[in-house]
Amino acid sequence: MRLSRYFLPVLKENPAEAQIVSHRLMLRAGMIKQSAAGIYSWLPLGLKVLKNIETIVHEEQAKAGHLAMLMPTIQSADLWRESGRYDDYGEEMLRIKDRHGRDMLFTPTAEELITDIFRGHVTSYKDMPLTMYQIQWKFRDERRPRFGVMRGREFYMKDGYNFDLTKEDAMHAYNRHLVSYLRTYERMGLQAIPMRADSGPIGGDDTHEFLVLAETGESEVFYDSAVTDLTFGDRDINYDDKAQCQSIMEEFTTKYARTDETHDEALFAEVPQERRKVARGIEVGQIFYFGAKYSEAMGATVQDADGKQVPVHMGSHGIGVSRLVGAIIEASHDDKGIIWPEGVTPFHCGIVNLKQGDAEADAACEDLYRQLTKAGLEPLYDDRNERAGGKFATMDLIGLPWRLTVGPRGLKNGVVELTCRKTGDREELTPEAAIAKVIAQYM
């Protein structure tokens, strides 16, 4: 992509309405534009990051054996009355009527709808276990939407649902999701700590939230600092291996880590004092096991091996896809702007032409652009006739991991400058060596 042809409405000043870093930088970098309180249009740069995150989620869910589907954003209130949640959910649910006077709602979550799909098609234990998920827009009418996409009313979310014959099988699904989520977050350059949490209106006794530590987090968290030393790494996972998934689950959840809703001072006091930490955290996902809460209420039963009708065991598992965009920025930025991890960056590399219109500089930039594109990468070429300082400021603001700077002086010596956004390290390399180094970061 050439910047002269791209829609990137960057702002020089911090917007007055933005209270936290991610909101300020997303507005300044031209990623989003507010259309109503807590509701945003995703502009081209923001949409690219959103879709990159979505792709990682899909890939990791597929590895875990989970099936993608898509459910509507508008649901019938009848299903929620059947489960008993229609009146209990509260004012966060946006309730509407269609032209025939039927009660409808804009989906805040989809346990009822997926249960209805399951009970309409699955009747035997032989068709289980089954886990399906979607990535879809949701709406919760927050009393005070704020912090941009971190606490908006409309949000993009992965929500998955497992159906199992026994609690043992359902807890394996729980562990499987925990493992897949750890892989997902690490691919995005994040350390998301699973913490014992409160289930809220979804229900159930077993639930963990995944939180990214950040000063602007909405939750107070209490944890053993040893959990921050844990990394998932490049493990070979067999998601059908119950013992392996259980072992990883225990590894990442045995040490004390809880949100304020479930914090236990007595248990926390057992952690060595030097490792007791209190901080703020941003929730980026949550997993639940809630047994037969919905299946019993809605008649989602199957015939077991003895021919008896039994309610299925269920769980639900969510990742805040749009919220992750803000969380990554909160965890990875400096005073110049965003610093995207390679896994989610909107463009793999920026190319800055210091002297647009100079035949040699133009040709060198075009060659870099062509070679990177040929290698399967997507560079952003700043070909505008602007001052060098303005070009550098834009590149720093939008946070691409690598920048190639091309100018007549360097070309006379046969080199271009390669800059790492994260560290600020610069080195002069031949164009061929610079291209090879950038490609190596992604291959």
PDB file of C-alpha atoms in Angstrom, residues 84-187:
ATOM      1  CA  GLY A  84     -34.932 -17.580  32.672  1.00  0.00           C
ATOM      2  CA  ARG A  85     -32.381 -14.901  31.785  1.00  0.00           C
ATOM      3  CA  TYR A  86     -34.533 -12.399  29.901  1.00  0.00           C
ATOM      4  CA  ASP A  87     -35.642 -10.527  33.007  1.00  0.00           C
ATOM      5  CA  ASP A  88     -32.511 -11.299  35.022  1.00  0.00           C
ATOM      6  CA  TYR A  89     -29.880  -9.978  32.628  1.00  0.00           C
ATOM      7  CA  GLY A  90     -30.492  -6.327  33.447  1.00  0.00           C
ATOM      8  CA  GLU A  91     -30.405  -3.038  31.560  1.00  0.00           C
ATOM      9  CA  GLU A  92     -27.233  -3.903  29.651  1.00  0.00           C
ATOM     10  CA  MET A  93     -29.406  -5.931  27.295  1.00  0.00           C
ATOM     11  CA  LEU A  94     -30.799  -3.855  24.417  1.00  0.00           C
ATOM     12  CA  ARG A  95     -34.421  -4.973  24.099  1.00  0.00           C
ATOM     13  CA  ILE A  96     -36.337  -4.130  20.921  1.00  0.00           C
ATOM     14  CA  LYS A  97     -39.600  -5.013  19.161  1.00  0.00           C
ATOM     15  CA  ASP A  98     -39.958  -5.882  15.499  1.00  0.00           C
ATOM     16  CA  ARG A  99     -42.775  -4.506  13.323  1.00  0.00           C
ATOM     17  CA  HIS A 100     -45.085  -7.312  14.463  1.00  0.00           C
ATOM     18  CA  GLY A 101     -44.613  -6.459  18.120  1.00  0.00           C
ATOM     19  CA  ARG A 102     -42.430  -9.472  18.890  1.00  0.00           C
ATOM     20  CA  ASP A 103     -39.834  -9.023  21.609  1.00  0.00           C
ATOM     21  CA  MET A 104     -36.280  -9.218  20.248  1.00  0.00           C
ATOM     22  CA  LEU A 105     -32.825  -8.338  21.577  1.00  0.00           C
ATOM     23  CA  PHE A 106     -29.400  -7.388  20.285  1.00  0.00           C
ATOM     24  CA  THR A 107     -27.094 -10.254  21.267  1.00  0.00           C
ATOM     25  CA  PRO A 108     -24.945  -9.687  24.383  1.00  0.00           C
ATOM     26  CA  THR A 109     -24.017 -13.411  24.389  1.00  0.00           C
ATOM     27  CA  ALA A 110     -25.415 -16.538  22.744  1.00  0.00           C
ATOM     28  CA  GLU A 111     -25.780 -19.438  25.203  1.00  0.00           C
ATOM     29  CA  GLU A 112     -29.522 -19.724  24.532  1.00  0.00           C
ATOM     30  CA  LEU A 113     -29.239 -19.579  20.745  1.00  0.00           C
ATOM     31  CA  ILE A 114     -26.448 -22.174  20.506  1.00  0.00           C
ATOM     32  CA  THR A 115     -28.362 -24.460  22.896  1.00  0.00           C
ATOM     33  CA  ASP A 116     -31.405 -24.205  20.654  1.00  0.00           C
ATOM     34  CA  ILE A 117     -29.269 -25.134  17.637  1.00  0.00           C
ATOM     35  CA  PHE A 118     -27.781 -28.095  19.488  1.00  0.00           C
ATOM     36  CA  ARG A 119     -31.076 -29.498  20.774  1.00  0.00           C
ATOM     37  CA  GLY A 120     -32.604 -29.280  17.313  1.00  0.00           C
ATOM     38  CA  HIS A 121     -29.951 -31.474  15.715  1.00  0.00           C
ATOM     39  CA  VAL A 122     -28.092 -33.622  18.272  1.00  0.00           C
ATOM     40  CA  THR A 123     -29.943 -36.468  19.987  1.00  0.00           C
ATOM     41  CA  SER A 124     -27.273 -39.098  20.726  1.00  0.00           C
ATOM     42  CA  TYR A 125     -24.082 -39.228  22.764  1.00  0.00           C
ATOM     43  CA  LYS A 126     -22.440 -40.650  19.632  1.00  0.00           C
ATOM     44  CA  ASP A 127     -22.486 -37.151  18.099  1.00  0.00           C
ATOM     45  CA  MET A 128     -20.513 -35.703  20.997  1.00  0.00           C
ATOM     46  CA  PRO A 129     -18.310 -34.033  22.132  1.00  0.00           C
ATOM     47  CA  LEU A 130     -19.016 -30.901  20.133  1.00  0.00           C
ATOM     48  CA  THR A 131     -17.546 -27.400  20.368  1.00  0.00           C
ATOM     49  CA  MET A 132     -18.636 -24.565  18.099  1.00  0.00           C
ATOM     50  CA  TYR A 133     -17.729 -20.899  18.136  1.00  0.00           C
ATOM     51  CA  GLN A 134     -18.287 -17.654  16.287  1.00  0.00           C
ATOM     52  CA  ILE A 135     -16.654 -14.244  15.983  1.00  0.00           C
ATOM     53  CA  GLN A 136     -19.505 -11.775  15.845  1.00  0.00           C
ATOM     54  CA  TRP A 137     -20.574  -8.297  16.925  1.00  0.00           C
ATOM     55  CA  LYS A 138     -22.238  -8.036  20.334  1.00  0.00           C
ATOM     56  CA  PHE A 139     -23.970  -5.191  22.171  1.00  0.00           C
ATOM     57  CA  ARG A 140     -24.153  -4.430  25.875  1.00  0.00           C
ATOM     58  CA  ASP A 141     -25.649  -1.112  26.883  1.00  0.00           C
ATOM     59  CA  GLU A 142     -22.969   0.036  29.313  1.00  0.00           C
ATOM     60  CA  ARG A 143     -24.138   2.723  31.723  1.00  0.00           C
ATOM     61  CA  ARG A 144     -20.902   4.673  31.182  1.00  0.00           C
ATOM     62  CA  PRO A 145     -19.140   3.616  27.996  1.00  0.00           C
ATOM     63  CA  ARG A 146     -15.585   4.919  28.102  1.00  0.00           C
ATOM     64  CA  PHE A 147     -11.977   4.148  27.273  1.00  0.00           C
ATOM     65  CA  GLY A 148     -12.700   3.714  23.566  1.00  0.00           C
ATOM     66  CA  VAL A 149     -12.881   0.084  22.448  1.00  0.00           C
ATOM     67  CA  MET A 150     -11.905  -1.070  25.937  1.00  0.00           C
ATOM     68  CA  ARG A 151     -15.381  -0.457  27.332  1.00  0.00           C
ATOM     69  CA  GLY A 152     -17.627   0.211  24.382  1.00  0.00           C
ATOM     70  CA  ARG A 153     -21.234  -0.781  23.893  1.00  0.00           C
ATOM     71  CA  GLU A 154     -20.745  -2.537  20.551  1.00  0.00           C
ATOM     72  CA  PHE A 155     -17.817  -4.946  20.414  1.00  0.00           C
ATOM     73  CA  TYR A 156     -16.398  -7.789  18.334  1.00  0.00           C
ATOM     74  CA  MET A 157     -16.084 -11.032  20.239  1.00  0.00           C
ATOM     75  CA  LYS A 158     -15.207 -14.673  19.854  1.00  0.00           C
ATOM     76  CA  ASP A 159     -17.713 -16.760  21.800  1.00  0.00           C
ATOM     77  CA  GLY A 160     -17.463 -20.548  21.844  1.00  0.00           C
ATOM     78  CA  TYR A 161     -19.677 -23.242  23.386  1.00  0.00           C
ATOM     79  CA  ASN A 162     -18.907 -26.851  24.247  1.00  0.00           C
ATOM     80  CA  PHE A 163     -21.408 -29.703  24.628  1.00  0.00           C
ATOM     81  CA  ASP A 164     -20.222 -32.813  26.471  1.00  0.00           C
ATOM     82  CA  LEU A 165     -21.780 -35.938  27.933  1.00  0.00           C
ATOM     83  CA  THR A 166     -20.051 -35.803  31.319  1.00  0.00           C
ATOM     84  CA  LYS A 167     -18.476 -33.249  33.614  1.00  0.00           C
ATOM     85  CA  GLU A 168     -15.100 -34.916  33.036  1.00  0.00           C
ATOM     86  CA  ASP A 169     -15.418 -34.364  29.284  1.00  0.00           C
ATOM     87  CA  ALA A 170     -16.625 -30.805  29.811  1.00  0.00           C
ATOM     88  CA  MET A 171     -13.657 -30.000  32.046  1.00  0.00           C
ATOM     89  CA  HIS A 172     -11.358 -31.291  29.323  1.00  0.00           C
ATOM     90  CA  ALA A 173     -13.051 -28.793  26.993  1.00  0.00           C
ATOM     91  CA  TYR A 174     -12.403 -26.133  29.658  1.00  0.00           C
ATOM     92  CA  ASN A 175      -8.721 -27.052  29.813  1.00  0.00           C
ATOM     93  CA  ARG A 176      -8.504 -27.236  26.025  1.00  0.00           C
ATOM     94  CA  HIS A 177      -9.767 -23.687  25.775  1.00  0.00           C
ATOM     95  CA  LEU A 178      -7.340 -22.467  28.411  1.00  0.00           C
ATOM     96  CA  VAL A 179      -4.433 -23.974  26.478  1.00  0.00           C
ATOM     97  CA  SER A 180      -5.603 -22.567  23.136  1.00  0.00           C
ATOM     98  CA  TYR A 181      -6.093 -19.122  24.668  1.00  0.00           C
ATOM     99  CA  LEU A 182      -2.572 -19.093  26.098  1.00  0.00           C
ATOM    100  CA  ARG A 183      -1.236 -19.835  22.617  1.00  0.00           C
ATOM    101  CA  THR A 184      -3.487 -17.187  21.089  1.00  0.00           C
ATOM    102  CA  TYR A 185      -2.373 -14.369  23.372  1.00  0.00           C
ATOM    103  CA  GLU A 186       1.335 -15.178  23.118  1.00  0.00           C
ATOM    104  CA  ARG A 187       1.085 -15.031  19.319  1.00  0.00           C
TER     105      ARG A 187
END
